[in-house]
PDB file of C-alpha atoms and ligand atoms in Angstrom:
ATOM      1  CA  MET A   1     100.448-157.631-263.858  1.00 55.00           C
ATOM      2  CA  ALA A   2      96.757-157.087-263.726  1.00 86.00           C
ATOM      3  CA  TYR A   3      94.452-160.067-263.607  1.00 95.00           C
ATOM      4  CA  GLN A   4      92.680-160.255-266.939  1.00 98.00           C
ATOM      5  CA  ARG A   5      89.007-161.221-266.680  1.00 98.00           C
ATOM      6  CA  ALA A   6      87.691-163.899-269.032  1.00 98.00           C
ATOM      7  CA  TYR A   7      84.670-162.642-270.970  1.00 98.00           C
ATOM      8  CA  PHE A   8      81.877-163.995-273.121  1.00 98.00           C
ATOM      9  CA  PRO A   9      82.819-163.394-276.759  1.00 98.00           C
ATOM     10  CA  MET A  10      79.638-161.560-277.804  1.00 98.00           C
ATOM     11  CA  LYS A  11      78.231-158.174-276.824  1.00 97.00           C
ATOM     12  CA  VAL A  12      74.592-159.216-276.752  1.00 98.00           C
ATOM     13  CA  ILE A  13      73.894-162.158-274.465  1.00 98.00           C
ATOM     14  CA  ASN A  14      71.010-164.053-276.003  1.00 98.00           C
ATOM     15  CA  LEU A  15      70.901-167.682-274.903  1.00 98.00           C
ATOM     16  CA  SER A  16      69.261-169.972-277.448  1.00 96.00           C
ATOM     17  CA  GLN A  17      70.216-173.329-275.946  1.00 95.00           C
ATOM     18  CA  GLY A  18      71.533-174.448-272.570  1.00 95.00           C
ATOM     19  CA  TYR A  19      72.749-177.910-271.579  1.00 93.00           C
ATOM     20  CA  GLY A  20      71.760-181.097-269.823  1.00 86.00           C
ATOM     21  CA  ALA A  21      68.764-183.373-270.120  1.00 84.00           C
ATOM     22  CA  ARG A  22      66.444-180.493-270.998  1.00 84.00           C
ATOM     23  CA  SER A  23      68.479-179.464-274.018  1.00 88.00           C
ATOM     24  CA  MET A  24      67.987-180.472-277.633  1.00 88.00           C
ATOM     25  CA  THR A  25      71.554-181.269-278.745  1.00 85.00           C
ATOM     26  CA  HIS A  26      73.715-180.402-275.718  1.00 87.00           C
ATOM     27  CA  LYS A  27      72.789-183.305-273.485  1.00 82.00           C
ATOM     28  CA  LEU A  28      76.345-184.532-272.975  1.00 76.00           C
ATOM     29  CA  SER A  29      77.960-181.182-273.035  1.00 83.00           C
ATOM     30  CA  TYR A  30      78.297-178.009-271.000  1.00 92.00           C
ATOM     31  CA  ALA A  31      77.674-175.992-274.140  1.00 93.00           C
ATOM     32  CA  LEU A  32      75.821-172.748-274.628  1.00 96.00           C
ATOM     33  CA  ASP A  33      74.361-171.408-277.861  1.00 96.00           C
ATOM     34  CA  LEU A  34      74.433-167.636-278.110  1.00 97.00           C
ATOM     35  CA  SER A  35      72.492-165.867-280.834  1.00 97.00           C
ATOM     36  CA  GLY A  36      73.230-162.201-280.267  1.00 96.00           C
ATOM     37  CA  LYS A  37      70.832-159.790-281.889  1.00 94.00           C
ATOM     38  CA  ASP A  38      67.928-161.432-283.633  1.00 85.00           C
ATOM     39  CA  SER A  39      68.923-160.183-287.067  1.00 88.00           C
ATOM     40  CA  GLY A  40      72.214-160.195-288.942  1.00 91.00           C
ATOM     41  CA  LYS A  41      75.495-161.762-287.945  1.00 96.00           C
ATOM     42  CA  ASP A  42      76.876-160.550-284.649  1.00 97.00           C
ATOM     43  CA  ALA A  43      80.599-160.092-284.179  1.00 98.00           C
ATOM     44  CA  VAL A  44      82.626-162.499-282.067  1.00 98.00           C
ATOM     45  CA  TYR A  45      85.429-160.971-280.004  1.00 98.00           C
ATOM     46  CA  ALA A  46      88.474-162.473-278.322  1.00 98.00           C
ATOM     47  CA  PRO A  47      87.333-163.506-274.822  1.00 98.00           C
ATOM     48  CA  PHE A  48      90.867-163.045-273.464  1.00 98.00           C
ATOM     49  CA  ASP A  49      94.374-162.662-274.870  1.00 98.00           C
ATOM     50  CA  CYS A  50      94.564-165.854-276.862  1.00 98.00           C
ATOM     51  CA  LYS A  51      95.859-167.823-279.799  1.00 98.00           C
ATOM     52  CA  ILE A  52      94.244-170.222-282.225  1.00 97.00           C
ATOM     53  CA  THR A  53      95.231-173.711-281.056  1.00 96.00           C
ATOM     54  CA  LYS A  54      93.001-175.779-283.319  1.00 94.00           C
ATOM     55  CA  LEU A  55      90.894-175.200-286.410  1.00 94.00           C
ATOM     56  CA  TYR A  56      88.249-177.199-288.158  1.00 92.00           C
ATOM     57  CA  GLN A  57      87.670-175.762-291.611  1.00 93.00           C
ATOM     58  CA  PRO A  58      85.383-178.251-293.377  1.00 92.00           C
ATOM     59  CA  THR A  59      85.012-177.994-297.145  1.00 93.00           C
ATOM     60  CA  ASN A  60      81.282-178.552-296.982  1.00 92.00           C
ATOM     61  CA  THR A  61      80.031-176.023-294.442  1.00 92.00           C
ATOM     62  CA  ASN A  62      76.425-176.886-295.230  1.00 92.00           C
ATOM     63  CA  LYS A  63      77.091-180.225-293.606  1.00 89.00           C
ATOM     64  CA  ASN A  64      79.857-179.541-291.080  1.00 89.00           C
ATOM     65  CA  ALA A  65      80.350-176.615-288.768  1.00 92.00           C
ATOM     66  CA  ASN A  66      83.388-174.351-288.750  1.00 94.00           C
ATOM     67  CA  THR A  67      85.077-174.511-285.367  1.00 94.00           C
ATOM     68  CA  VAL A  68      87.839-172.409-283.847  1.00 96.00           C
ATOM     69  CA  TRP A  69      89.650-173.194-280.593  1.00 95.00           C
ATOM     70  CA  LEU A  70      91.116-170.268-278.659  1.00 97.00           C
ATOM     71  CA  THR A  71      93.526-170.833-275.795  1.00 97.00           C
ATOM     72  CA  SER A  72      94.420-168.046-273.411  1.00 98.00           C
ATOM     73  CA  THR A  73      98.030-166.911-273.618  1.00 98.00           C
ATOM     74  CA  ARG A  74      97.956-165.846-269.973  1.00 97.00           C
ATOM     75  CA  LYS A  75      96.094-166.846-266.857  1.00 97.00           C
ATOM     76  CA  VAL A  76      92.639-165.306-266.608  1.00 98.00           C
ATOM     77  CA  LEU A  77      90.201-164.667-263.770  1.00 98.00           C
ATOM     78  CA  SER A  78      86.719-166.214-263.714  1.00 98.00           C
ATOM     79  CA  PRO A  79      83.573-165.308-261.741  1.00 98.00           C
ATOM     80  CA  ASN A  80      83.924-168.489-259.675  1.00 98.00           C
ATOM     81  CA  GLY A  81      87.415-167.494-258.490  1.00 97.00           C
ATOM     82  CA  TYR A  82      89.366-169.692-260.910  1.00 97.00           C
ATOM     83  CA  TYR A  83      92.618-168.113-262.021  1.00 97.00           C
ATOM     84  CA  GLY A  84      94.358-170.045-264.754  1.00 97.00           C
ATOM     85  CA  TYR A  85      94.429-170.887-268.440  1.00 97.00           C
ATOM     86  CA  LEU A  86      91.230-171.430-270.396  1.00 97.00           C
ATOM     87  CA  THR A  87      90.456-172.898-273.788  1.00 96.00           C
ATOM     88  CA  MET A  88      87.247-172.060-275.631  1.00 97.00           C
ATOM     89  CA  SER A  89      85.823-173.654-278.731  1.00 95.00           C
ATOM     90  CA  ILE A  90      83.510-171.617-280.938  1.00 96.00           C
ATOM     91  CA  THR A  91      81.372-173.516-283.439  1.00 94.00           C
ATOM     92  CA  HIS A  92      79.265-172.337-286.413  1.00 95.00           C
ATOM     93  CA  PRO A  93      81.049-169.064-287.307  1.00 96.00           C
ATOM     94  CA  SER A  94      80.263-168.024-290.841  1.00 95.00           C
ATOM     95  CA  GLU A  95      83.673-167.685-292.442  1.00 94.00           C
ATOM     96  CA  ILE A  96      87.051-168.872-291.196  1.00 96.00           C
ATOM     97  CA  THR A  97      88.910-169.918-294.350  1.00 95.00           C
ATOM     98  CA  ASN A  98      91.641-167.306-293.805  1.00 95.00           C
ATOM     99  CA  MET A  99      92.369-168.295-290.244  1.00 97.00           C
ATOM    100  CA  LYS A 100      95.653-169.899-289.302  1.00 97.00           C
ATOM    101  CA  LEU A 101      96.885-171.910-286.364  1.00 97.00           C
ATOM    102  CA  GLY A 102      98.933-169.895-283.922  1.00 98.00           C
ATOM    103  CA  THR A 103      97.432-166.498-284.770  1.00 98.00           C
ATOM    104  CA  THR A 104      97.199-164.416-281.611  1.00 98.00           C
ATOM    105  CA  PHE A 105      94.508-161.955-280.575  1.00 98.00           C
ATOM    106  CA  LYS A 106      94.260-159.367-277.850  1.00 98.00           C
ATOM    107  CA  GLN A 107      91.203-159.472-275.628  1.00 98.00           C
ATOM    108  CA  GLY A 108      88.269-157.713-277.292  1.00 98.00           C
ATOM    109  CA  GLU A 109      89.655-157.948-280.829  1.00 98.00           C
ATOM    110  CA  LEU A 110      87.155-158.847-283.516  1.00 98.00           C
ATOM    111  CA  ILE A 111      87.854-162.413-284.633  1.00 98.00           C
ATOM    112  CA  MET A 112      84.882-163.555-286.718  1.00 98.00           C
ATOM    113  CA  TYR A 113      81.118-163.475-287.072  1.00 98.00           C
ATOM    114  CA  GLU A 114      78.469-165.866-285.880  1.00 97.00           C
ATOM    115  CA  GLY A 115      76.900-168.045-288.552  1.00 97.00           C
ATOM    116  CA  ARG A 116      74.974-171.174-289.362  1.00 95.00           C
ATOM    117  CA  THR A 117      77.608-173.527-290.767  1.00 93.00           C
ATOM    118  CA  GLY A 118      76.847-177.173-290.079  1.00 90.00           C
ATOM    119  CA  ASN A 119      73.706-178.168-288.242  1.00 86.00           C
ATOM    120  CA  ALA A 120      72.206-174.816-287.249  1.00 88.00           C
ATOM    121  CA  SER A 121      68.778-173.313-287.693  1.00 87.00           C
ATOM    122  CA  GLY A 122      69.933-169.713-287.410  1.00 93.00           C
ATOM    123  CA  ASN A 123      72.964-167.498-286.879  1.00 96.00           C
ATOM    124  CA  HIS A 124      74.620-168.254-283.555  1.00 97.00           C
ATOM    125  CA  ILE A 125      77.789-169.548-281.939  1.00 97.00           C
ATOM    126  CA  HIS A 126      78.075-172.680-279.859  1.00 95.00           C
ATOM    127  CA  ILE A 127      80.681-172.249-277.153  1.00 95.00           C
ATOM    128  CA  GLU A 128      82.397-174.688-274.862  1.00 94.00           C
ATOM    129  CA  VAL A 129      85.027-173.908-272.261  1.00 96.00           C
ATOM    130  CA  ALA A 130      87.708-176.023-270.630  1.00 94.00           C
ATOM    131  CA  LYS A 131      90.304-175.328-267.982  1.00 94.00           C
ATOM    132  CA  GLY A 132      93.861-175.489-269.231  1.00 94.00           C
ATOM    133  CA  THR A 133      95.396-175.406-272.676  1.00 94.00           C
ATOM    134  CA  THR A 134      94.166-178.643-274.238  1.00 88.00           C
ATOM    135  CA  ALA A 135      92.103-178.206-277.373  1.00 84.00           C
ATOM    136  CA  GLY A 136      90.488-181.302-278.771  1.00 82.00           C
ATOM    137  CA  TRP A 137      87.528-183.184-280.034  1.00 80.00           C
ATOM    138  CA  SER A 138      85.527-185.238-277.618  1.00 72.00           C
ATOM    139  CA  ARG A 139      82.714-186.653-279.684  1.00 69.00           C
ATOM    140  CA  ARG A 140      81.764-187.713-283.159  1.00 68.00           C
ATOM    141  CA  VAL A 141      78.235-187.795-284.457  1.00 69.00           C
ATOM    142  CA  SER A 142      77.532-190.125-287.371  1.00 67.00           C
ATOM    143  CA  GLY A 143      81.228-190.365-288.174  1.00 62.00           C
ATOM    144  CA  VAL A 144      81.636-186.609-288.359  1.00 61.00           C
ATOM    145  CA  TYR A 145      83.118-184.436-285.668  1.00 59.00           C
ATOM    146  CA  SER A 146      80.203-182.340-284.610  1.00 61.00           C
ATOM    147  CA  GLU A 147      79.304-179.941-281.856  1.00 63.00           C
ATOM    148  CA  TYR A 148      80.896-181.653-278.891  1.00 67.00           C
ATOM    149  CA  VAL A 149      84.266-180.237-279.314  1.00 73.00           C
ATOM    150  CA  ILE A 150      86.277-179.737-276.181  1.00 78.00           C
ATOM    151  CA  LEU A 151      87.706-182.043-273.539  1.00 79.00           C
ATOM    152  CA  ASN A 152      87.138-181.600-269.807  1.00 81.00           C
ATOM    153  CA  LYS A 153      84.348-179.109-270.248  1.00 89.00           C
ATOM    154  CA  VAL A 154      83.192-176.741-267.533  1.00 95.00           C
ATOM    155  CA  LYS A 155      80.076-174.599-267.371  1.00 97.00           C
ATOM    156  CA  PRO A 156      80.881-171.522-269.486  1.00 98.00           C
ATOM    157  CA  GLU A 157      78.848-169.177-267.290  1.00 98.00           C
ATOM    158  CA  ASP A 158      80.967-170.137-264.252  1.00 98.00           C
ATOM    159  CA  TYR A 159      84.180-169.211-266.052  1.00 98.00           C
ATOM    160  CA  LEU A 160      83.266-166.193-268.182  1.00 98.00           C
ATOM    161  CA  PHE A 161      82.165-162.759-267.076  1.00 98.00           C
ATOM    162  CA  VAL A 162      79.554-160.850-269.031  1.00 98.00           C
ATOM    163  CA  ARG A 163      81.011-157.493-270.018  1.00 97.00           C
ATOM    164  CA  GLU A 164      79.589-154.574-268.053  1.00 96.00           C
ATOM    165  CA  ASP A 165      78.404-152.928-271.271  1.00 95.00           C
ATOM    166  CA  SER A 166      76.736-156.075-272.613  1.00 97.00           C
ATOM    167  CA  ILE A 167      73.037-156.197-273.330  1.00 97.00           C
ATOM    168  CA  ILE A 168      71.436-159.216-271.718  1.00 97.00           C
ATOM    169  CA  LYS A 169      68.502-160.355-273.849  1.00 97.00           C
ATOM    170  CA  ASN A 170      67.867-163.864-272.626  1.00 97.00           C
ATOM    171  CA  THR A 171      69.409-166.174-270.035  1.00 97.00           C
ATOM    172  CA  THR A 172      66.587-168.722-269.742  1.00 97.00           C
ATOM    173  CA  TYR A 173      66.233-171.955-271.682  1.00 96.00           C
ATOM    174  CA  LYS A 174      63.314-174.329-271.193  1.00 95.00           C
ATOM    175  CA  GLY A 175      62.390-172.777-267.880  1.00 93.00           C
ATOM    176  CA  TYR A 176      65.877-172.930-266.417  1.00 94.00           C
ATOM    177  CA  LYS A 177      67.639-169.660-265.752  1.00 96.00           C
ATOM    178  CA  TYR A 178      71.384-169.740-266.376  1.00 97.00           C
ATOM    179  CA  HIS A 179      73.487-167.569-264.139  1.00 96.00           C
ATOM    180  CA  PHE A 180      75.310-165.015-266.265  1.00 98.00           C
ATOM    181  CA  ILE A 181      77.496-162.781-264.117  1.00 98.00           C
ATOM    182  CA  LYS A 182      78.799-159.263-264.555  1.00 97.00           C
ATOM    183  CA  GLU A 183      81.626-158.149-262.296  1.00 97.00           C
ATOM    184  CA  SER A 184      79.293-155.564-260.744  1.00 96.00           C
ATOM    185  CA  ASP A 185      76.929-158.393-259.720  1.00 97.00           C
ATOM    186  CA  ILE A 186      79.570-159.809-257.387  1.00 97.00           C
ATOM    187  CA  THR A 187      81.199-156.583-256.247  1.00 97.00           C
ATOM    188  CA  TYR A 188      80.891-156.007-252.514  1.00 98.00           C
ATOM    189  CA  LYS A 189      81.734-153.153-250.195  1.00 98.00           C
ATOM    190  CA  VAL A 190      83.644-153.477-246.946  1.00 98.00           C
ATOM    191  CA  VAL A 191      81.497-152.134-244.080  1.00 97.00           C
ATOM    192  CA  ASP A 192      81.487-151.966-240.282  1.00 97.00           C
ATOM    193  CA  VAL A 193      85.006-153.246-239.743  1.00 97.00           C
ATOM    194  CA  PRO A 194      85.663-152.354-236.091  1.00 95.00           C
ATOM    195  CA  SER A 195      89.426-152.357-236.288  1.00 92.00           C
ATOM    196  CA  GLU A 196      91.074-151.751-239.639  1.00 93.00           C
ATOM    197  CA  PRO A 197      92.601-153.260-241.566  1.00 95.00           C
ATOM    198  CA  LEU A 198      90.469-156.304-242.243  1.00 97.00           C
ATOM    199  CA  TYR A 199      93.108-158.862-243.140  1.00 96.00           C
ATOM    200  CA  ILE A 200      93.189-160.930-246.297  1.00 97.00           C
ATOM    201  CA  HIS A 201      94.316-164.505-245.691  1.00 97.00           C
ATOM    202  CA  LYS A 202      96.020-167.072-247.891  1.00 96.00           C
ATOM    203  CA  LEU A 203      93.880-169.850-246.414  1.00 96.00           C
ATOM    204  CA  PRO A 204      90.196-169.881-245.443  1.00 95.00           C
ATOM    205  CA  ASN A 205      90.833-169.232-241.772  1.00 91.00           C
ATOM    206  CA  ILE A 206      91.554-166.219-239.601  1.00 89.00           C
ATOM    207  CA  ARG A 207      94.837-167.467-238.170  1.00 92.00           C
ATOM    208  CA  SER A 208      97.504-164.817-238.084  1.00 91.00           C
ATOM    209  CA  SER A 209      99.901-167.219-239.791  1.00 94.00           C
ATOM    210  CA  SER A 210      97.839-167.053-242.974  1.00 95.00           C
ATOM    211  CA  ILE A 211      97.601-163.244-243.200  1.00 96.00           C
ATOM    212  CA  ILE A 212      98.834-161.831-246.501  1.00 96.00           C
ATOM    213  CA  LYS A 213     101.263-159.211-245.273  1.00 93.00           C
ATOM    214  CA  GLY A 214     101.226-155.628-246.447  1.00 90.00           C
ATOM    215  CA  VAL A 215      97.624-155.574-247.618  1.00 91.00           C
ATOM    216  CA  GLY A 216      94.340-155.173-245.852  1.00 93.00           C
ATOM    217  CA  LEU A 217      90.833-153.859-246.327  1.00 97.00           C
ATOM    218  CA  LYS A 218      89.340-150.665-244.998  1.00 97.00           C
ATOM    219  CA  ASN A 219      85.712-149.641-244.708  1.00 97.00           C
ATOM    220  CA  GLY A 220      84.490-148.510-248.117  1.00 97.00           C
ATOM    221  CA  ASP A 221      86.895-150.681-250.130  1.00 97.00           C
ATOM    222  CA  GLU A 222      85.420-152.740-252.923  1.00 97.00           C
ATOM    223  CA  VAL A 223      86.129-156.407-253.532  1.00 97.00           C
ATOM    224  CA  ILE A 224      84.923-159.094-255.898  1.00 97.00           C
ATOM    225  CA  LYS A 225      83.387-161.873-253.837  1.00 98.00           C
ATOM    226  CA  PHE A 226      83.460-165.242-255.578  1.00 98.00           C
ATOM    227  CA  TYR A 227      81.922-167.389-252.850  1.00 98.00           C
ATOM    228  CA  THR A 228      81.556-167.803-249.103  1.00 97.00           C
ATOM    229  CA  ARG A 229      82.326-170.919-247.112  1.00 94.00           C
ATOM    230  CA  ASP A 230      82.232-171.227-243.315  1.00 92.00           C
ATOM    231  CA  ASN A 231      81.943-167.437-242.924  1.00 95.00           C
ATOM    232  CA  MET A 232      85.039-166.843-245.030  1.00 97.00           C
ATOM    233  CA  ALA A 233      84.675-165.116-248.381  1.00 98.00           C
ATOM    234  CA  TYR A 234      87.047-165.811-251.268  1.00 98.00           C
ATOM    235  CA  ILE A 235      87.773-162.401-252.736  1.00 98.00           C
ATOM    236  CA  TYR A 236      89.804-160.346-255.181  1.00 97.00           C
ATOM    237  CA  HIS A 237      91.044-156.894-254.311  1.00 95.00           C
ATOM    238  CA  TYR A 238      93.657-154.911-256.225  1.00 90.00           C
ATOM    239  CA  GLU A 239      95.580-157.874-257.616  1.00 92.00           C
ATOM    240  CA  ILE A 240      95.230-159.934-254.448  1.00 95.00           C
ATOM    241  CA  LEU A 241      93.230-163.168-254.252  1.00 97.00           C
ATOM    242  CA  GLY A 242      92.489-164.463-250.773  1.00 97.00           C
ATOM    243  CA  TYR A 243      90.014-164.994-247.989  1.00 97.00           C
ATOM    244  CA  THR A 244      88.451-162.599-245.564  1.00 97.00           C
ATOM    245  CA  THR A 245      85.660-162.555-242.982  1.00 96.00           C
ATOM    246  CA  SER A 246      82.427-162.476-244.930  1.00 97.00           C
ATOM    247  CA  LYS A 247      80.325-160.603-242.386  1.00 96.00           C
ATOM    248  CA  TYR A 248      81.994-157.291-243.237  1.00 97.00           C
ATOM    249  CA  LEU A 249      81.084-157.468-246.911  1.00 98.00           C
ATOM    250  CA  GLU A 250      77.898-155.903-248.162  1.00 97.00           C
ATOM    251  CA  LYS A 251      76.523-156.152-251.687  1.00 93.00           C
ATOM    252  CA  LYS A 252      77.177-152.968-253.589  1.00 80.00           C
ATOM    253  CA  LYS A 253      73.974-151.347-254.746  1.00 76.00           C
TER     254      LYS A 253
HETATM  255 ZN1   ZN B 301      75.017-175.760-279.898  1.00 70.30          ZN
END
């Protein structure tokens, strides 16, 4: 079965708040606010095959923000090389009264629209991502569950690819540039291998005992390179995840 990539849920990437000490309301949270186009309400699409695992449908949406938790129904691949389940919370969508727990979506399906329910100055979504299948609140603000909505958060941009056809409008917040990654940004070409094939290894070493049998790389092959450590690159190639010698990989232009 093919490795499904995890994607950002909007087609226009327009960062309106990052995280950490520099941020306004995301200080304790690896959360990103995405605003899409500057006018209207942008659509929000399923980031992966998923199901609704938690819903917060407040009666007073002027005061409290709608929130939907989506958990992947299969393992998904991330730009940092993670392959596993992910849960994403999406806060502030405009209208979710008809949503039900357990509803499933295929990747790319339209789920809802961004909005400004709760504390929001304009249409956007606030997303948080966690590894695994646990959906839950992690923080209350003034007695009300607010924006900090997922446990064991990770940086969304490390775990979600930007779709190749996405328009990237803004990735900088308060002078800090967040690293949004398209698959083409980390696609490399195999070059100058003196004796083919270039083996792919289970472990980050070149011992013959760790060679993944039956597969190998030839000059001209393309791989996704997630990272390099001690001259070994962690890569993906045709449904294989493993390590190979980094010096034979060249960034695809
Ligand atoms: Zn936010």
